[in-house]
Tab-separated table of N, CA and C in Angstrom:
chain	number	residue	atom	x	y	z
A	1	UNK	N	0.926	-1.395	-0.052
A	1	UNK	CA	-0.038	0.265	0.033
A	1	UNK	C	0.871	1.263	-0.017
A	2	UNK	N	0.228	2.263	-0.710
A	2	UNK	CA	1.251	3.710	-0.597
A	2	UNK	C	0.033	4.733	-0.827
A	3	UNK	N	0.620	5.974	-0.309
A	3	UNK	CA	-0.150	7.118	-0.641
A	3	UNK	C	0.680	8.300	-1.310
A	4	UNK	N	-0.155	8.649	-2.218
A	4	UNK	CA	0.355	9.836	-2.945
A	4	UNK	C	-0.068	11.387	-2.259
A	5	UNK	N	0.884	12.236	-1.927
A	5	UNK	CA	0.526	13.376	-1.287
A	5	UNK	C	1.369	14.506	-1.647
A	6	UNK	N	0.931	15.597	-1.529
A	6	UNK	CA	2.058	16.970	-1.793
A	6	UNK	C	3.204	16.808	-1.014
A	7	UNK	N	4.234	16.938	-1.453
A	7	UNK	CA	5.801	16.994	-0.462
A	7	UNK	C	5.560	18.071	0.121
A	8	UNK	N	6.463	18.251	1.202
A	8	UNK	CA	6.572	19.192	1.884
A	8	UNK	C	8.228	19.399	2.056
A	9	UNK	N	8.803	20.645	2.895
A	9	UNK	CA	10.252	20.547	3.115
A	9	UNK	C	10.978	19.432	3.937
A	10	UNK	N	9.920	18.740	4.800
A	10	UNK	CA	10.566	17.996	5.760
A	10	UNK	C	10.839	16.620	5.141
A	11	UNK	N	10.460	16.577	3.649
A	11	UNK	CA	10.516	15.475	2.678
A	11	UNK	C	11.637	15.359	2.003
A	12	UNK	N	12.498	16.628	1.970
A	12	UNK	CA	13.923	16.460	1.113
A	12	UNK	C	14.613	15.273	1.394
A	13	UNK	N	14.650	14.953	2.344
A	13	UNK	CA	15.784	13.900	2.921
A	13	UNK	C	15.370	12.548	2.153
A	14	UNK	N	14.009	12.141	2.349
A	14	UNK	CA	13.549	11.115	1.744
A	14	UNK	C	13.381	11.052	0.107
A	15	UNK	N	13.325	12.167	-0.377
A	15	UNK	CA	13.429	12.624	-1.730
A	15	UNK	C	14.767	12.304	-2.365
A	16	UNK	N	15.769	12.803	-1.517
A	16	UNK	CA	16.840	12.720	-1.958
A	16	UNK	C	17.384	11.256	-1.852
A	17	UNK	N	17.087	10.314	-1.132
A	17	UNK	CA	17.399	8.977	-0.921
A	17	UNK	C	16.773	8.216	-2.107
A	18	UNK	N	15.601	8.460	-2.469
A	18	UNK	CA	15.020	7.926	-3.351
A	18	UNK	C	15.871	8.420	-4.946
A	19	UNK	N	16.062	9.803	-5.026
A	19	UNK	CA	16.833	10.108	-6.166
A	19	UNK	C	18.089	9.452	-6.402
A	20	UNK	N	18.982	9.462	-5.349
A	20	UNK	CA	20.185	8.976	-5.488
A	20	UNK	C	20.163	7.383	-5.711
A	21	UNK	N	19.320	6.614	-4.695
A	21	UNK	CA	19.195	5.397	-4.986
A	21	UNK	C	18.754	4.743	-6.462
A	22	UNK	N	17.812	5.558	-6.675
A	22	UNK	CA	17.067	5.376	-8.197
A	22	UNK	C	18.159	5.570	-9.241
A	23	UNK	N	18.830	6.561	-9.250
A	23	UNK	CA	19.852	6.872	-10.045
A	23	UNK	C	20.888	5.859	-10.186
A	24	UNK	N	21.258	5.297	-9.132
A	24	UNK	CA	22.413	4.204	-8.985
A	24	UNK	C	21.973	2.909	-9.707
A	25	UNK	N	20.630	2.705	-9.483
A	25	UNK	CA	20.014	1.360	-10.178
A	25	UNK	C	19.473	1.587	-11.633
A	26	UNK	N	18.622	2.315	-11.950
A	26	UNK	CA	18.515	2.715	-13.340
A	26	UNK	C	19.451	2.908	-14.099
A	27	UNK	N	20.469	3.777	-13.782
A	27	UNK	CA	21.280	4.032	-14.710
A	27	UNK	C	22.768	3.196	-14.704
A	28	UNK	N	22.663	2.127	-13.734
A	28	UNK	CA	24.088	1.399	-13.526
A	28	UNK	C	24.109	0.622	-14.914
A	29	UNK	N	25.356	0.862	-15.319
A	29	UNK	CA	26.054	0.137	-16.688
A	29	UNK	C	25.587	1.258	-18.086
A	30	UNK	N	24.998	2.288	-17.698
A	30	UNK	CA	24.380	3.234	-18.682
A	30	UNK	C	25.369	4.836	-18.409
A	31	UNK	N	25.216	5.165	-16.961
A	31	UNK	CA	26.183	6.108	-16.821
A	31	UNK	C	27.382	6.018	-16.226
A	32	UNK	N	28.490	6.573	-16.057
A	32	UNK	CA	30.041	6.160	-15.828
A	32	UNK	C	29.818	5.823	-14.299
A	33	UNK	N	30.262	4.700	-13.793
A	33	UNK	CA	30.017	4.171	-12.360
A	33	UNK	C	30.663	5.532	-11.467
A	34	UNK	N	31.835	5.971	-11.980
A	34	UNK	CA	32.475	6.928	-11.115
A	34	UNK	C	31.356	8.052	-10.768
A	35	UNK	N	30.629	8.463	-11.791
A	35	UNK	CA	29.627	9.433	-11.504
A	35	UNK	C	28.528	9.155	-10.360
A	36	UNK	N	28.038	7.999	-10.638
A	36	UNK	CA	27.023	7.429	-9.967
A	36	UNK	C	27.718	7.066	-8.431
A	37	UNK	N	28.826	6.952	-8.291
A	37	UNK	CA	29.527	6.519	-6.991
A	37	UNK	C	29.583	7.848	-6.234
A	38	UNK	N	29.554	9.086	-7.191
A	38	UNK	CA	29.625	10.311	-6.446
A	38	UNK	C	28.609	11.089	-5.915
A	39	UNK	N	27.327	10.447	-6.425
A	39	UNK	CA	26.278	11.129	-5.946
A	39	UNK	C	25.818	10.698	-4.335
A	40	UNK	N	25.478	11.649	-3.720
A	40	UNK	CA	25.197	11.726	-2.334
A	40	UNK	C	24.073	12.232	-1.847
A	41	UNK	N	23.555	11.597	-0.664
A	41	UNK	CA	22.326	11.969	-0.112
A	41	UNK	C	22.187	13.351	0.378
A	42	UNK	N	23.512	13.632	0.944
A	42	UNK	CA	23.564	15.192	1.252
A	42	UNK	C	23.466	15.902	0.335
A	43	UNK	N	24.223	15.768	-0.786
A	43	UNK	CA	23.973	16.951	-2.033
A	43	UNK	C	22.674	16.951	-2.403
A	44	UNK	N	21.991	16.078	-2.647
A	44	UNK	CA	20.320	15.775	-3.376
A	44	UNK	C	19.707	16.534	-2.278
A	45	UNK	N	19.705	16.407	-0.846
A	45	UNK	CA	18.736	16.722	0.173
A	45	UNK	C	18.933	18.252	0.107
A	46	UNK	N	20.402	18.730	-0.083
A	46	UNK	CA	20.477	20.371	-0.281
A	46	UNK	C	19.719	20.792	-1.581
A	47	UNK	N	19.664	20.126	-2.626
A	47	UNK	CA	19.255	20.257	-4.015
A	47	UNK	C	17.488	20.382	-3.574
A	48	UNK	N	17.172	19.306	-3.028
A	48	UNK	CA	15.607	19.202	-3.114
A	48	UNK	C	15.335	20.145	-1.951
A	49	UNK	N	16.070	20.317	-0.992
A	49	UNK	CA	15.101	21.291	0.077
A	49	UNK	C	15.133	22.892	-0.318
A	50	UNK	N	15.551	23.109	-1.806
A	50	UNK	CA	15.357	24.495	-2.287
A	50	UNK	C	14.191	24.215	-3.336
A	51	UNK	N	13.512	23.070	-3.593
A	51	UNK	CA	12.647	22.756	-4.682
A	51	UNK	C	11.512	23.742	-4.365
A	52	UNK	N	10.482	23.635	-5.442
A	52	UNK	CA	9.160	24.359	-5.473
A	52	UNK	C	8.178	23.243	-5.149
A	53	UNK	N	7.954	23.046	-3.740
A	53	UNK	CA	7.189	22.211	-3.278
A	53	UNK	C	5.575	22.077	-3.562
A	54	UNK	N	5.123	23.086	-4.165
A	54	UNK	CA	3.991	23.412	-4.938
A	54	UNK	C	3.753	22.368	-6.079
A	55	UNK	N	4.780	21.810	-6.871
A	55	UNK	CA	4.634	20.964	-7.656
A	55	UNK	C	5.515	19.682	-7.704
A	56	UNK	N	5.477	19.066	-6.515
A	56	UNK	CA	6.417	18.136	-6.119
A	56	UNK	C	5.296	16.981	-5.148
A	57	UNK	N	5.433	15.947	-5.376
A	57	UNK	CA	4.499	14.929	-4.999
A	57	UNK	C	5.421	13.888	-4.627
A	58	UNK	N	4.924	13.247	-3.455
A	58	UNK	CA	5.626	11.992	-3.033
A	58	UNK	C	4.799	10.899	-2.917
A	59	UNK	N	5.369	9.519	-3.335
A	59	UNK	CA	4.517	8.222	-3.015
A	59	UNK	C	5.137	7.762	-1.494
A	60	UNK	N	4.403	7.623	-0.733
A	60	UNK	CA	4.783	7.341	0.837
A	60	UNK	C	4.129	5.991	0.904
A	61	UNK	N	5.193	4.868	1.493
A	61	UNK	CA	4.570	3.422	1.790
A	61	UNK	C	3.915	3.349	3.311
A	62	UNK	N	3.159	2.468	3.197
A	62	UNK	CA	2.505	2.266	4.698
A	62	UNK	C	3.467	2.507	5.796
A	63	UNK	N	4.721	2.266	5.604
A	63	UNK	CA	5.740	2.259	6.724
A	63	UNK	C	6.000	3.494	6.699
A	64	UNK	N	5.444	4.723	5.988
A	64	UNK	CA	5.499	6.132	6.035
A	64	UNK	C	7.134	6.510	5.901
A	65	UNK	N	7.576	5.733	4.684
A	65	UNK	CA	8.744	6.202	4.165
A	65	UNK	C	8.668	6.488	2.675
A	66	UNK	N	9.313	7.414	2.029
A	66	UNK	CA	9.109	7.944	0.660
A	66	UNK	C	9.930	6.704	-0.153
A	67	UNK	N	8.899	6.645	-1.226
A	67	UNK	CA	9.401	5.168	-2.023
A	67	UNK	C	9.365	5.923	-3.546
A	68	UNK	N	8.855	6.954	-3.678
A	68	UNK	CA	9.046	7.640	-4.967
A	68	UNK	C	8.528	9.031	-5.165
A	69	UNK	N	8.757	9.790	-6.120
A	69	UNK	CA	8.553	11.243	-6.241
A	69	UNK	C	8.308	11.592	-7.824
A	70	UNK	N	7.603	12.678	-8.034
A	70	UNK	CA	7.469	13.344	-8.938
A	70	UNK	C	7.452	15.081	-8.939
A	71	UNK	N	8.237	15.439	-9.958
A	71	UNK	CA	8.680	16.891	-9.972
A	71	UNK	C	8.077	17.419	-11.182
A	72	UNK	N	7.311	18.574	-11.401
A	72	UNK	CA	6.768	19.086	-12.479
A	72	UNK	C	6.774	20.700	-12.517
A	73	UNK	N	6.387	21.263	-13.595
A	73	UNK	CA	5.989	22.757	-13.502
A	73	UNK	C	6.139	23.204	-15.179
A	74	UNK	N	6.381	24.428	-15.429
A	74	UNK	CA	6.291	25.058	-16.589
A	74	UNK	C	7.494	24.370	-17.588
A	75	UNK	N	7.423	24.194	-18.730
A	75	UNK	CA	8.357	23.887	-19.500
A	75	UNK	C	9.418	24.850	-19.575
A	76	UNK	N	10.489	24.224	-19.207
A	76	UNK	CA	11.817	25.114	-19.034
A	76	UNK	C	12.397	25.746	-20.300
A	77	UNK	N	12.495	25.160	-21.241
A	77	UNK	CA	13.527	25.561	-22.477
A	77	UNK	C	12.625	26.787	-23.277
A	78	UNK	N	11.249	26.608	-23.252
A	78	UNK	CA	10.514	27.448	-24.042
A	78	UNK	C	10.843	27.437	-25.560
A	79	UNK	N	11.479	26.023	-25.934
A	79	UNK	CA	11.775	25.903	-27.368
A	79	UNK	C	10.720	24.693	-27.874
A	80	UNK	N	9.365	24.755	-27.061
A	80	UNK	CA	8.598	23.593	-27.591
A	80	UNK	C	7.294	24.285	-27.315
A	81	UNK	N	6.455	23.551	-28.354
A	81	UNK	CA	4.978	24.060	-28.005
A	81	UNK	C	4.265	23.584	-26.937
A	82	UNK	N	5.067	23.181	-25.870
A	82	UNK	CA	4.463	22.608	-24.633
A	82	UNK	C	4.784	23.489	-23.485
A	83	UNK	N	3.470	23.617	-22.516
A	83	UNK	CA	3.643	24.556	-21.490
A	83	UNK	C	3.986	23.959	-20.218
A	84	UNK	N	3.936	22.935	-20.083
A	84	UNK	CA	4.439	22.144	-18.848
A	84	UNK	C	5.152	21.010	-18.964
A	85	UNK	N	6.096	20.629	-18.010
A	85	UNK	CA	7.147	19.661	-18.240
A	85	UNK	C	7.179	18.855	-16.769
A	86	UNK	N	7.482	17.440	-17.216
A	86	UNK	CA	7.774	16.662	-15.983
A	86	UNK	C	9.261	16.456	-15.851
A	87	UNK	N	9.639	17.433	-14.947
A	87	UNK	CA	11.051	17.407	-14.523
A	87	UNK	C	11.631	16.066	-14.321
A	88	UNK	N	11.060	15.507	-13.146
A	88	UNK	CA	11.665	14.146	-12.672
A	88	UNK	C	10.650	13.075	-12.005
A	89	UNK	N	10.768	11.876	-12.384
A	89	UNK	CA	10.017	10.904	-11.722
A	89	UNK	C	10.881	9.639	-11.408
A	90	UNK	N	11.148	9.349	-10.061
A	90	UNK	CA	11.885	8.209	-9.608
A	90	UNK	C	11.029	7.315	-8.619
A	91	UNK	N	11.325	6.002	-8.819
A	91	UNK	CA	10.806	5.190	-7.729
A	91	UNK	C	11.796	4.298	-7.233
A	92	UNK	N	11.823	3.784	-5.988
A	92	UNK	CA	12.727	3.134	-5.702
A	92	UNK	C	12.627	1.626	-6.400
A	93	UNK	N	13.481	1.063	-6.755
A	93	UNK	CA	13.686	-0.411	-7.854
A	93	UNK	C	12.530	-1.458	-7.238
A	94	UNK	N	12.610	-1.614	-5.715
A	94	UNK	CA	11.849	-2.498	-5.216
A	94	UNK	C	10.352	-2.184	-5.373
A	95	UNK	N	9.836	-0.626	-5.430
A	95	UNK	CA	8.608	-0.501	-5.669
A	95	UNK	C	7.945	-0.270	-6.905
A	96	UNK	N	8.911	-0.464	-7.991
A	96	UNK	CA	8.635	-0.215	-9.427
A	96	UNK	C	7.539	-1.402	-9.769
A	97	UNK	N	6.783	-0.965	-10.784
A	97	UNK	CA	6.007	-2.163	-11.213
A	97	UNK	C	4.898	-2.424	-10.356
A	98	UNK	N	4.187	-1.518	-9.634
A	98	UNK	CA	2.984	-1.666	-8.429
A	98	UNK	C	1.927	-0.436	-8.719
A	99	UNK	N	2.190	0.414	-10.001
A	99	UNK	CA	1.188	1.598	-10.202
A	99	UNK	C	1.648	2.598	-9.602
A	100	UNK	N	2.766	2.854	-9.080
A	100	UNK	CA	3.056	4.078	-8.120
A	100	UNK	C	3.578	5.290	-9.039
A	101	UNK	N	4.250	5.009	-10.270
A	101	UNK	CA	4.541	5.662	-11.343
A	101	UNK	C	3.182	6.491	-12.097
A	102	UNK	N	2.193	5.728	-12.337
A	102	UNK	CA	0.954	5.992	-12.986
A	102	UNK	C	0.214	7.043	-11.769
A	103	UNK	N	0.094	6.780	-10.608
A	103	UNK	CA	-0.376	7.433	-9.476
A	103	UNK	C	0.079	9.003	-9.401
A	104	UNK	N	1.557	8.742	-9.682
A	104	UNK	CA	2.342	10.248	-9.240
A	104	UNK	C	2.010	11.029	-10.881
A	105	UNK	N	1.968	10.551	-11.728
A	105	UNK	CA	1.942	11.194	-12.980
A	105	UNK	C	0.423	11.647	-13.081
A	106	UNK	N	-0.317	10.998	-12.401
A	106	UNK	CA	-2.095	11.442	-12.303
A	106	UNK	C	-2.165	12.650	-11.356
A	107	UNK	N	-1.446	12.616	-10.603
A	107	UNK	CA	-1.503	13.795	-9.483
A	107	UNK	C	-0.779	14.992	-10.009
A	108	UNK	N	0.574	14.769	-10.896
A	108	UNK	CA	0.796	15.875	-11.585
A	108	UNK	C	-0.056	16.791	-12.619
A	109	UNK	N	-0.994	15.588	-13.537
A	109	UNK	CA	-1.635	15.958	-14.674
A	109	UNK	C	-2.957	16.927	-13.946
A	110	UNK	N	-3.604	16.211	-12.760
A	110	UNK	CA	-4.372	16.894	-12.073
A	110	UNK	C	-3.935	18.523	-11.432
A	111	UNK	N	-2.785	18.367	-10.907
A	111	UNK	CA	-2.210	19.890	-10.338
A	111	UNK	C	-2.286	20.895	-11.768
A	112	UNK	N	-1.579	20.096	-13.003
A	112	UNK	CA	-1.374	21.116	-14.023
A	112	UNK	C	-2.436	21.573	-14.805
A	113	UNK	N	-3.733	20.478	-14.605
A	113	UNK	CA	-4.937	21.086	-15.228
A	113	UNK	C	-5.570	21.955	-14.414
A	114	UNK	N	-5.044	21.935	-13.273
A	114	UNK	CA	-5.731	23.232	-12.094
A	114	UNK	C	-5.430	24.272	-12.608
A	115	UNK	N	-3.951	24.433	-13.250
A	115	UNK	CA	-3.475	25.544	-13.493
A	115	UNK	C	-3.227	25.877	-14.809
A	116	UNK	N	-4.514	25.450	-15.418
A	116	UNK	CA	-4.852	25.575	-16.881
A	116	UNK	C	-3.931	25.312	-18.024
A	117	UNK	N	-2.879	24.363	-17.718
A	117	UNK	CA	-2.064	23.876	-18.519
A	117	UNK	C	-2.352	22.504	-18.738
A	118	UNK	N	-2.416	22.611	-20.581
A	118	UNK	CA	-3.090	21.511	-21.235
A	118	UNK	C	-2.369	20.383	-21.774
A	119	UNK	N	-0.940	20.502	-21.723
A	119	UNK	CA	-0.218	19.797	-22.264
A	119	UNK	C	1.231	19.366	-21.821
A	120	UNK	N	2.042	18.464	-21.962
A	120	UNK	CA	3.165	17.836	-21.026
A	120	UNK	C	4.219	17.459	-21.994
A	121	UNK	N	5.550	17.898	-21.474
A	121	UNK	CA	6.758	17.609	-22.124
A	121	UNK	C	7.479	16.661	-21.217
A	122	UNK	N	8.333	15.699	-21.411
A	122	UNK	CA	9.306	14.772	-20.555
A	122	UNK	C	10.418	14.594	-21.309
A	123	UNK	N	11.897	14.639	-20.587
A	123	UNK	CA	12.668	14.334	-21.261
A	123	UNK	C	13.445	13.012	-20.592
A	124	UNK	N	13.714	11.915	-21.402
A	124	UNK	CA	14.102	10.700	-20.956
A	124	UNK	C	15.545	10.245	-21.717
A	125	UNK	N	16.363	9.763	-20.818
A	125	UNK	CA	17.620	9.312	-21.494
A	125	UNK	C	17.196	8.042	-22.239
A	126	UNK	N	17.570	8.187	-23.682
A	126	UNK	CA	17.403	7.158	-24.566
A	126	UNK	C	17.885	5.622	-24.190
A	127	UNK	N	18.884	5.562	-23.445
A	127	UNK	CA	19.128	4.080	-22.759
A	127	UNK	C	18.325	3.758	-21.550
A	128	UNK	N	17.687	4.754	-21.129
A	128	UNK	CA	16.798	4.431	-19.692
A	128	UNK	C	15.667	3.212	-20.125
A	129	UNK	N	15.710	1.861	-19.543
A	129	UNK	CA	14.571	1.116	-19.715
A	129	UNK	C	13.324	1.628	-19.394
A	130	UNK	N	13.364	2.512	-18.438
A	130	UNK	CA	11.986	2.967	-17.743
A	130	UNK	C	11.082	3.806	-18.821
A	131	UNK	N	11.927	4.134	-19.988
A	131	UNK	CA	11.522	4.770	-20.942
A	131	UNK	C	10.012	4.219	-21.612
A	132	UNK	N	10.269	2.921	-21.447
A	132	UNK	CA	8.850	2.034	-22.011
A	132	UNK	C	7.393	2.567	-21.281
A	133	UNK	N	7.989	3.064	-19.754
A	133	UNK	CA	6.674	3.679	-19.135
A	133	UNK	C	5.830	4.727	-19.749
A	134	UNK	N	6.768	5.669	-20.446
A	134	UNK	CA	6.083	6.698	-21.007
A	134	UNK	C	5.536	6.614	-22.706
A	135	UNK	N	6.353	5.611	-23.053
A	135	UNK	CA	5.813	4.997	-24.359
A	135	UNK	C	4.683	4.419	-24.778
A	136	UNK	N	4.322	3.722	-23.282
A	136	UNK	CA	3.312	2.648	-23.422
A	136	UNK	C	1.810	3.774	-23.532
A	137	UNK	N	2.071	5.156	-23.378
A	137	UNK	CA	0.805	6.127	-23.285
A	137	UNK	C	0.783	6.842	-24.645
A	138	UNK	N	1.522	6.226	-25.547
A	138	UNK	CA	1.671	6.875	-26.980
A	138	UNK	C	2.227	8.608	-27.100
A	139	UNK	N	3.134	8.797	-26.448
A	139	UNK	CA	3.715	9.987	-26.976
A	139	UNK	C	4.183	10.689	-28.441
A	140	UNK	N	4.186	11.505	-28.466
A	140	UNK	CA	4.721	12.170	-29.594
A	140	UNK	C	6.301	12.227	-29.555
A	141	UNK	N	7.354	11.880	-30.330
A	141	UNK	CA	8.770	12.280	-30.116
A	141	UNK	C	8.953	13.666	-30.681
A	142	UNK	N	9.339	14.387	-29.807
A	142	UNK	CA	9.256	15.924	-30.204
A	142	UNK	C	10.697	16.609	-30.402
A	143	UNK	N	11.842	15.934	-29.758
A	143	UNK	CA	13.073	16.409	-29.833
A	143	UNK	C	14.331	15.383	-29.309
A	144	UNK	N	15.180	15.694	-29.763
A	144	UNK	CA	16.272	14.908	-29.199
A	144	UNK	C	17.687	15.732	-28.887
A	145	UNK	N	18.438	15.510	-27.827
A	145	UNK	CA	19.655	16.242	-27.690
A	145	UNK	C	20.656	15.546	-26.879
A	146	UNK	N	21.764	15.889	-27.290
A	146	UNK	CA	22.817	14.930	-26.655
A	146	UNK	C	23.361	15.684	-25.804
A	147	UNK	N	23.968	15.137	-24.472
A	147	UNK	CA	24.858	15.858	-23.363
A	147	UNK	C	25.784	15.037	-22.914
A	148	UNK	N	26.450	15.114	-21.886
A	148	UNK	CA	27.686	14.431	-21.707
A	148	UNK	C	27.351	14.465	-19.985
A	149	UNK	N	27.830	13.203	-19.444
A	149	UNK	CA	27.791	13.249	-17.881
A	149	UNK	C	29.101	12.362	-17.749
A	150	UNK	N	30.042	13.024	-17.255
A	150	UNK	CA	31.232	12.402	-16.857
A	150	UNK	C	31.940	12.173	-18.206
A	151	UNK	N	32.063	12.824	-18.972
A	151	UNK	CA	32.974	12.946	-20.367
A	151	UNK	C	32.225	11.766	-21.138
A	152	UNK	N	30.844	11.144	-20.826
A	152	UNK	CA	30.420	10.205	-21.594
A	152	UNK	C	29.257	10.860	-22.392
A	153	UNK	N	28.836	10.746	-23.696
A	153	UNK	CA	27.725	11.073	-24.407
A	153	UNK	C	26.425	10.546	-24.234
A	154	UNK	N	25.436	11.104	-23.874
A	154	UNK	CA	24.069	10.533	-23.705
A	154	UNK	C	22.971	11.244	-24.804
A	155	UNK	N	21.958	10.412	-25.239
A	155	UNK	CA	21.097	11.094	-25.976
A	155	UNK	C	19.701	11.137	-25.095
A	156	UNK	N	19.305	12.038	-25.038
A	156	UNK	CA	17.880	12.452	-24.207
A	156	UNK	C	17.241	12.670	-25.075
A	157	UNK	N	15.723	12.085	-25.182
A	157	UNK	CA	14.667	12.128	-25.916
A	157	UNK	C	13.399	13.087	-25.269
A	158	UNK	N	12.787	13.885	-25.990
A	158	UNK	CA	11.951	14.471	-25.719
A	158	UNK	C	10.196	13.766	-26.026
A	159	UNK	N	9.594	13.533	-25.106
A	159	UNK	CA	8.383	13.188	-25.612
A	159	UNK	C	7.264	14.110	-25.083
A	160	UNK	N	6.205	14.150	-25.902
A	160	UNK	CA	5.322	15.309	-25.460
A	160	UNK	C	3.922	14.490	-25.727
A	161	UNK	N	2.834	15.345	-25.006
A	161	UNK	CA	1.348	15.025	-25.008
A	161	UNK	C	0.697	15.855	-25.294
A	162	UNK	N	-0.017	16.216	-26.166
A	162	UNK	CA	-0.645	17.683	-26.575
A	162	UNK	C	-1.944	17.622	-25.535
A	163	UNK	N	-2.579	16.866	-25.197
A	163	UNK	CA	-3.726	16.777	-24.359
A	163	UNK	C	-3.613	15.899	-23.175
A	164	UNK	N	-3.551	16.748	-22.074
A	164	UNK	CA	-3.455	16.040	-20.852
A	164	UNK	C	-4.840	15.224	-20.490
A	165	UNK	N	-5.902	15.538	-20.681
A	165	UNK	CA	-6.879	14.960	-20.807
A	165	UNK	C	-7.007	13.585	-21.254
A	166	UNK	N	-6.634	13.454	-22.679
A	166	UNK	CA	-6.209	12.383	-23.321
A	166	UNK	C	-5.273	11.309	-22.605
A	167	UNK	N	-4.350	11.809	-22.229
A	167	UNK	CA	-3.116	11.335	-21.325
A	167	UNK	C	-3.690	10.799	-20.299
A	168	UNK	N	-4.604	11.216	-19.285
A	168	UNK	CA	-5.068	10.825	-18.192
A	168	UNK	C	-6.068	9.427	-18.517
A	169	UNK	N	-6.692	9.751	-19.679
A	169	UNK	CA	-7.542	8.382	-20.143
A	169	UNK	C	-6.568	7.625	-20.390
A	170	UNK	N	-5.586	7.637	-21.100
A	170	UNK	CA	-4.664	6.474	-21.348
A	170	UNK	C	-4.011	5.879	-20.305
A	171	UNK	N	-3.942	6.509	-19.244
A	171	UNK	CA	-3.217	5.848	-17.988
A	171	UNK	C	-4.177	5.346	-17.154
A	172	UNK	N	-5.415	5.905	-17.156
A	172	UNK	CA	-6.549	5.049	-16.401
A	172	UNK	C	-7.313	3.975	-17.327
A	173	UNK	N	-6.932	4.264	-18.202
A	173	UNK	CA	-7.865	3.102	-19.153
A	173	UNK	C	-9.391	3.502	-19.168
A	174	UNK	N	-9.503	4.950	-19.115
A	174	UNK	CA	-10.778	5.580	-19.364
A	174	UNK	C	-11.560	5.429	-18.116
A	175	UNK	N	-11.083	5.055	-16.852
A	175	UNK	CA	-11.779	5.129	-15.720
A	175	UNK	C	-11.455	6.453	-15.013
A	176	UNK	N	-12.465	6.903	-14.304
A	176	UNK	CA	-12.528	7.956	-13.564
A	176	UNK	C	-11.584	7.926	-12.319
A	177	UNK	N	-10.735	9.183	-12.283
A	177	UNK	CA	-9.934	8.837	-10.961
A	177	UNK	C	-10.459	9.634	-9.863
């Protein structure tokens, strides 16, 4: 069992743990190991303590520890015809495949729709096996960029959905949430 709720500043430590642990499990063998080894809970906790908590939700397990999070807001680059962006979504490896990702994205969609934002962009590393999570909801591929992490080149793909209501229907299978 898990609960989705709006994050608060006190959640920064739990979010940092999910962020670091998820990077280390998701990107093992993809991102240079020295870079993954350099990630620290303290560094990420400092980063997340400065976040906009209005657009940050967490998934909390029944034991009241954070097992996932989603961060979102206005599209950052303004290079695309999308008004909002999913900045990050991470779930601890042992909690993946339990519907938490869907629930986090639905919470983000609800918040974005309340803000009158009707479409969504997300960037995902091409080599990320979790990319299939987004692809199952029929996004449009709208961009591609190459960037470097620890002197290794990576391709990042931008996926977009032009209609958040339709995306929500795809995620829920047409059921009301």
